[in-house]
XYZ file of C-alpha atoms in Angstrom:
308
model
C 0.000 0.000 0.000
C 1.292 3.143 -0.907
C 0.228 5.168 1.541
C 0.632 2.428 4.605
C 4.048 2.086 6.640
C 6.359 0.096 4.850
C 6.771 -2.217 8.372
C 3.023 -2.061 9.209
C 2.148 -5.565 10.925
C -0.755 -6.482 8.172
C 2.596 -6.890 5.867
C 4.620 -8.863 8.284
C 2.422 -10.756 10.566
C -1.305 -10.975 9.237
C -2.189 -14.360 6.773
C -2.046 -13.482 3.071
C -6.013 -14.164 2.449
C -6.933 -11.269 5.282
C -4.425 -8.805 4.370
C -6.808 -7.063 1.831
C -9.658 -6.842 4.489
C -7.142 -5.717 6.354
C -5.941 -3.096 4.470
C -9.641 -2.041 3.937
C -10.525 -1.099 7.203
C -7.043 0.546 7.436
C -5.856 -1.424 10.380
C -2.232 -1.170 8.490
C -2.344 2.709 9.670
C -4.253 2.747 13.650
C -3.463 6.451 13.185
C -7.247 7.356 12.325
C -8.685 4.624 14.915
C -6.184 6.846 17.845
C -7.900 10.034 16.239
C -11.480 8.875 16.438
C -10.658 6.626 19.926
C -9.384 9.782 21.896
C -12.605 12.298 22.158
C -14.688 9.513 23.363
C -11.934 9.078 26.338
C -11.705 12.384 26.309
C -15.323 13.256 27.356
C -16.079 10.058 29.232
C -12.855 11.145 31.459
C -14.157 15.016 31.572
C -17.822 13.135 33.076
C -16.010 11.498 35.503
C -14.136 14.230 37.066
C -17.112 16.273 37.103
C -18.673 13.738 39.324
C -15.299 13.154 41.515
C -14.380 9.498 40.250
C -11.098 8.263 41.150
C -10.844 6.586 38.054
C -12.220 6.252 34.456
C -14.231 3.233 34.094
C -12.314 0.348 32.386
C -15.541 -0.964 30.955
C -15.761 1.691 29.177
C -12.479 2.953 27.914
C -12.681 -1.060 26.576
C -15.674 -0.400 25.105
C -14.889 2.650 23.358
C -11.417 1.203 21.941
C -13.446 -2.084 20.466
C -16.092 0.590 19.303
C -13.656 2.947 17.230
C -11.798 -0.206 16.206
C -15.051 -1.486 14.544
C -16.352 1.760 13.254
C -12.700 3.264 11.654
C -12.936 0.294 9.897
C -16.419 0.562 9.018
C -15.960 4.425 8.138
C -13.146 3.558 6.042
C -14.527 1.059 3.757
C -17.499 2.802 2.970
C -15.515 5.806 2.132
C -13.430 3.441 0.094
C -16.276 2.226 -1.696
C -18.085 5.628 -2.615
C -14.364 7.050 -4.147
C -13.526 3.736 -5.476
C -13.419 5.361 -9.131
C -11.757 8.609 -7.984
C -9.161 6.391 -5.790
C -7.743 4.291 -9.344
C -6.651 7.980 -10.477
C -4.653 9.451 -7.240
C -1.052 8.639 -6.936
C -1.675 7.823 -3.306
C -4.645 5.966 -3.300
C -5.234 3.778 -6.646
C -3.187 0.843 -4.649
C -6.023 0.607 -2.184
C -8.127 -3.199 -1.986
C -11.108 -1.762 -4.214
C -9.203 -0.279 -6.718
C -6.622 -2.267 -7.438
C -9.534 -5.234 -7.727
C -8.216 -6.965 -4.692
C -11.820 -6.693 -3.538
C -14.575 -6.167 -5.203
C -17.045 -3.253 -4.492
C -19.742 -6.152 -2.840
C -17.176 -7.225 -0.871
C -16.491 -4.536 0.658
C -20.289 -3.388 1.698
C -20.133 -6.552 3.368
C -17.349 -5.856 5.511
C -19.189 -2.401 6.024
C -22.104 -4.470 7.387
C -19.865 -6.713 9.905
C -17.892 -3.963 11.039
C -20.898 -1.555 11.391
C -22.727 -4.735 13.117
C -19.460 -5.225 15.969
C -20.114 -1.536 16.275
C -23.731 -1.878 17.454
C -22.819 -4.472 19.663
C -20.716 -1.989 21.352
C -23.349 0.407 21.494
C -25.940 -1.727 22.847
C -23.450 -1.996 26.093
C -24.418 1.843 26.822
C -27.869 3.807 27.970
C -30.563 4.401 25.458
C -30.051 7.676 25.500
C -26.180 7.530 23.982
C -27.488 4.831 21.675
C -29.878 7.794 20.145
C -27.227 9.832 20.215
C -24.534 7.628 18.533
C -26.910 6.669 15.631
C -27.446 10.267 14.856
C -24.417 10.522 13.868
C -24.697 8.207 10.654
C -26.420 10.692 8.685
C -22.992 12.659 8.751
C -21.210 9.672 8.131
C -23.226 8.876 5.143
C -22.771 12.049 3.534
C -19.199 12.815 4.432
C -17.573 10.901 1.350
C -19.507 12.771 -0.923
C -18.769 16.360 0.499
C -15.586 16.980 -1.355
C -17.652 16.943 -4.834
C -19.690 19.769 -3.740
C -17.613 21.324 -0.701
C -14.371 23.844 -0.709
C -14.463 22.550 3.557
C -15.011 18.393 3.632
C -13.083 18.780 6.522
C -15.482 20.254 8.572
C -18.123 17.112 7.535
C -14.904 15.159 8.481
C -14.770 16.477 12.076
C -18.353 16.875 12.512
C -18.123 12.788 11.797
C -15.175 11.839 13.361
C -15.808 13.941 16.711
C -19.092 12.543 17.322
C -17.429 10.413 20.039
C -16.888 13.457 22.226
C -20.505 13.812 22.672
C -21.299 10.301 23.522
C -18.349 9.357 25.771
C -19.945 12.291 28.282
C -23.398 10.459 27.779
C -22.453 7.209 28.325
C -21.584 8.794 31.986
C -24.183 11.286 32.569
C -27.285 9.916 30.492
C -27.318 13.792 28.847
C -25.407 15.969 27.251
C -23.885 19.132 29.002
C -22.016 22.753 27.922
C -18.437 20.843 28.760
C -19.142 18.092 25.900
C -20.344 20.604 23.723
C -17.449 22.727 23.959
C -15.048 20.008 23.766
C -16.774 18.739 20.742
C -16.397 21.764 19.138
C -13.097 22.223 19.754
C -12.713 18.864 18.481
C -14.344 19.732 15.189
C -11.172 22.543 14.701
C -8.808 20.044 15.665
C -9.754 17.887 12.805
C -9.802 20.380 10.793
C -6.547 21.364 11.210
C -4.541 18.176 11.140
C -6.722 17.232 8.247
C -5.668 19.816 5.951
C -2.046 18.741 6.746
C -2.844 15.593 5.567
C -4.654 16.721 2.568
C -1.756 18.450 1.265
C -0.492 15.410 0.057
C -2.845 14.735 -2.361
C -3.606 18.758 -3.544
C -2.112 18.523 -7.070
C -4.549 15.300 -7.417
C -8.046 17.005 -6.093
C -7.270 20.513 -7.881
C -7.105 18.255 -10.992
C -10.470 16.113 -10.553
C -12.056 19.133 -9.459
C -12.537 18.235 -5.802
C -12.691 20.275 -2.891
C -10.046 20.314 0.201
C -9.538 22.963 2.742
C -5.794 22.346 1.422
C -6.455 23.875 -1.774
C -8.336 26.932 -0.223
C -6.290 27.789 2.722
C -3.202 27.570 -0.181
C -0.478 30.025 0.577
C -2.427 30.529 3.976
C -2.603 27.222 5.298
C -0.163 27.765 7.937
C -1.671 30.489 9.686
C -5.015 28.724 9.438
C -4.020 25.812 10.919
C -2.723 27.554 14.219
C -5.892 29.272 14.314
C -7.949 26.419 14.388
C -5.628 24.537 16.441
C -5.500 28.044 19.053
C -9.181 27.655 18.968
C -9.393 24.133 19.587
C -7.668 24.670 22.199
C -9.493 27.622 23.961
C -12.264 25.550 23.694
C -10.837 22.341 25.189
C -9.775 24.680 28.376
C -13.585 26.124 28.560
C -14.966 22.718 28.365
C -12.693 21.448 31.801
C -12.808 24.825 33.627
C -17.118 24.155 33.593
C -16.457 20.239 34.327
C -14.092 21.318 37.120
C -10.699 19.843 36.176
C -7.393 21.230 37.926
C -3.891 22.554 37.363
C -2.516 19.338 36.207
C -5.351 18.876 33.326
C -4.379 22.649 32.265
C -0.907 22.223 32.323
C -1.262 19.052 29.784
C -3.129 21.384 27.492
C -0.513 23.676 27.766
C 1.824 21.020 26.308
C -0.411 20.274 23.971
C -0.468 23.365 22.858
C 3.406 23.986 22.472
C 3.233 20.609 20.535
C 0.661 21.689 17.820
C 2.712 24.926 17.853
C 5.987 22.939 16.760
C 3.427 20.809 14.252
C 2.630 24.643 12.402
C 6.203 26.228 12.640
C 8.105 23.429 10.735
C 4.893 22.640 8.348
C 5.958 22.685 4.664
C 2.955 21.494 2.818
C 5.236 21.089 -0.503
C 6.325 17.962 1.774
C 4.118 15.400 1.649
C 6.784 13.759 4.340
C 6.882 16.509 6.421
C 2.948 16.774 6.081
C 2.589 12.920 6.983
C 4.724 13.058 10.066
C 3.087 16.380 11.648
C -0.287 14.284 10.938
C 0.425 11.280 12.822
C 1.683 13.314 15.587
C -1.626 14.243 16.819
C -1.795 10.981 18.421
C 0.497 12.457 20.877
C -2.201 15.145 21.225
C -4.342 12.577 22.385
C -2.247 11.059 24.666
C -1.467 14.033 26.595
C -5.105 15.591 27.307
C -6.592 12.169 28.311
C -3.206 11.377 30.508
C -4.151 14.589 31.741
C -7.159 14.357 32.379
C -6.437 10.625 33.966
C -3.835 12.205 36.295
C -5.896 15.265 37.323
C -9.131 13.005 38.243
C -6.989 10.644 40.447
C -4.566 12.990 42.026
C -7.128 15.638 42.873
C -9.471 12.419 44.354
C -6.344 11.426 46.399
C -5.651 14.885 47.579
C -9.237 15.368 48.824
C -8.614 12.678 50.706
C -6.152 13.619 52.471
């Protein structure tokens, strides 16, 4: 796969006969399943220290990780399936399962349908009103593959999809929704946006030539300071959200980090890299890490201290 790490463990390790499946729901690259895992922690954890757990419930950070395992996967072969003609003529892409005929079109809507199904099953673990929630979210998903052919932004239908998770991680706790999952989901929506349009440089020359839109080819010249503004308000936003779910020093001092780390992502961006625009991509796993270890280590250290 061209656009998979050349020492991914579907090449090494996985039998021959799954590799294409494989490949399909993208679990060469776990990048995207870190991306979509870490705003359902995110929230769930942000619940919990607004009602003074010790700890974030195992049974659900499990849940969540089998959940974004299934649905990446799911996500990623339907999208695979709508662009399966515009795929075969990007550089980048046309090596993918469906258009290089290592599966067929059918096959893949069936591995949409057993992914989306191991995805339900996850779902039907939580409160009715999250499941509600979490299948609202498919009308977004549904469209998002066809925004670039009529959108300049499919980024923001990407994050709108891909942060829905920070909505329902806070009402798999609480039953509701409340202003801190809002804000964080907004936040998350810029977030996405921003490394997005990193990533999308890397296939600019290829959209501007079928005609398809990317927040790559608007931003343009621009894209730099763009990117730290999203990212800036991203994370204003993901500040608000734990100041009204009462988090502590230690959460705000990991966004802090964060922050100097997406600052470092847009001062050494050159999006005539596509290299360069990879590796600042992937490194907002590290993003992820860093609020939820926050928010992990504020929750138990501020339960410990009222302890004592």
């Amino acid at each position: 796969m061209a656009d998979a790490p050349s020492d991914n463990w579907v090449d090494r390790w996985a039998p021959t006969s799954w590799r294409p499946y494989l490949r399909l729901g993208r679990f060469d690259r776990p990048i995207g399943t870190w991306l979509l895992l870490f705003p359902c922690w995110w929230s769930q954890t942000l619940a919990e220290v607004e009602r003074g757990q010790p700890f974030p419930s195992i049974w659900l950070l499990v849940l969540f990780a089998i959940g974004a395992v299934a649905m990446r996967a799911a996500g990623c072969a339907y999208n695979d399936y709508v662009d399966r003609e515009i795929d075969a003529q990007v550089a980048r892409t046309r090596s993918r399962p469906i258009p290089s005929g290592q599966i067929s079109p059918w096959g893949a809507l069936v591995f949409v349908i057993l992914m989306s199904l191991a995805g339900l099953a996850v779902l039907l673990a939580l409160n009715t009103f999250t499941i509600m929630l979490a299948i609202a979210s498919l009308a977004i998903i549904a469209i998002y593959p066809f925004a670039k052919r009529y959108t300049s932004y499919p980024q923001i239908v990407l994050g709108l999809a891909f942060n829905w998770g920070a909505l329902v991680g806070w009402a798999a706790v609480k039953g509701s929704l409340g202003w801190p999952a809002l804000l964080l989901y907004v936040g998350c929506v810029l977030w996405t946006v921003g490394y997005d349009t990193i990533y999308a440089h890397q296939d600019k020359d290829d959209d501007a030539l079928l005609g398809l839109g990317s927040t790559a080819l608007t931003f343009g010249d621009n894209t730099v300071s763009w990117v730290g503004g999203l990212y800036a308000g991203a994370v204003t936003l993901w500040l608000a959200a734990g100041l009204l779910a009462g988090t502590h020093l230690i959460y705000f001092l990991a966004v802090t980090l964060v922050f100097l780390q997406m600052t470092w992502q847009v001062a050494t961006l050159d999006t005539k890299n596509p290299a360069n625009c990879l590796r600042r991509f992937r490194s907002n796993r590290d993003v992820g890490a860093a609020v939820f270890l926050g928010l992990v280590a504020d929750m138990s250290l501020s339960w410990f201290a009222g302890l004592s």
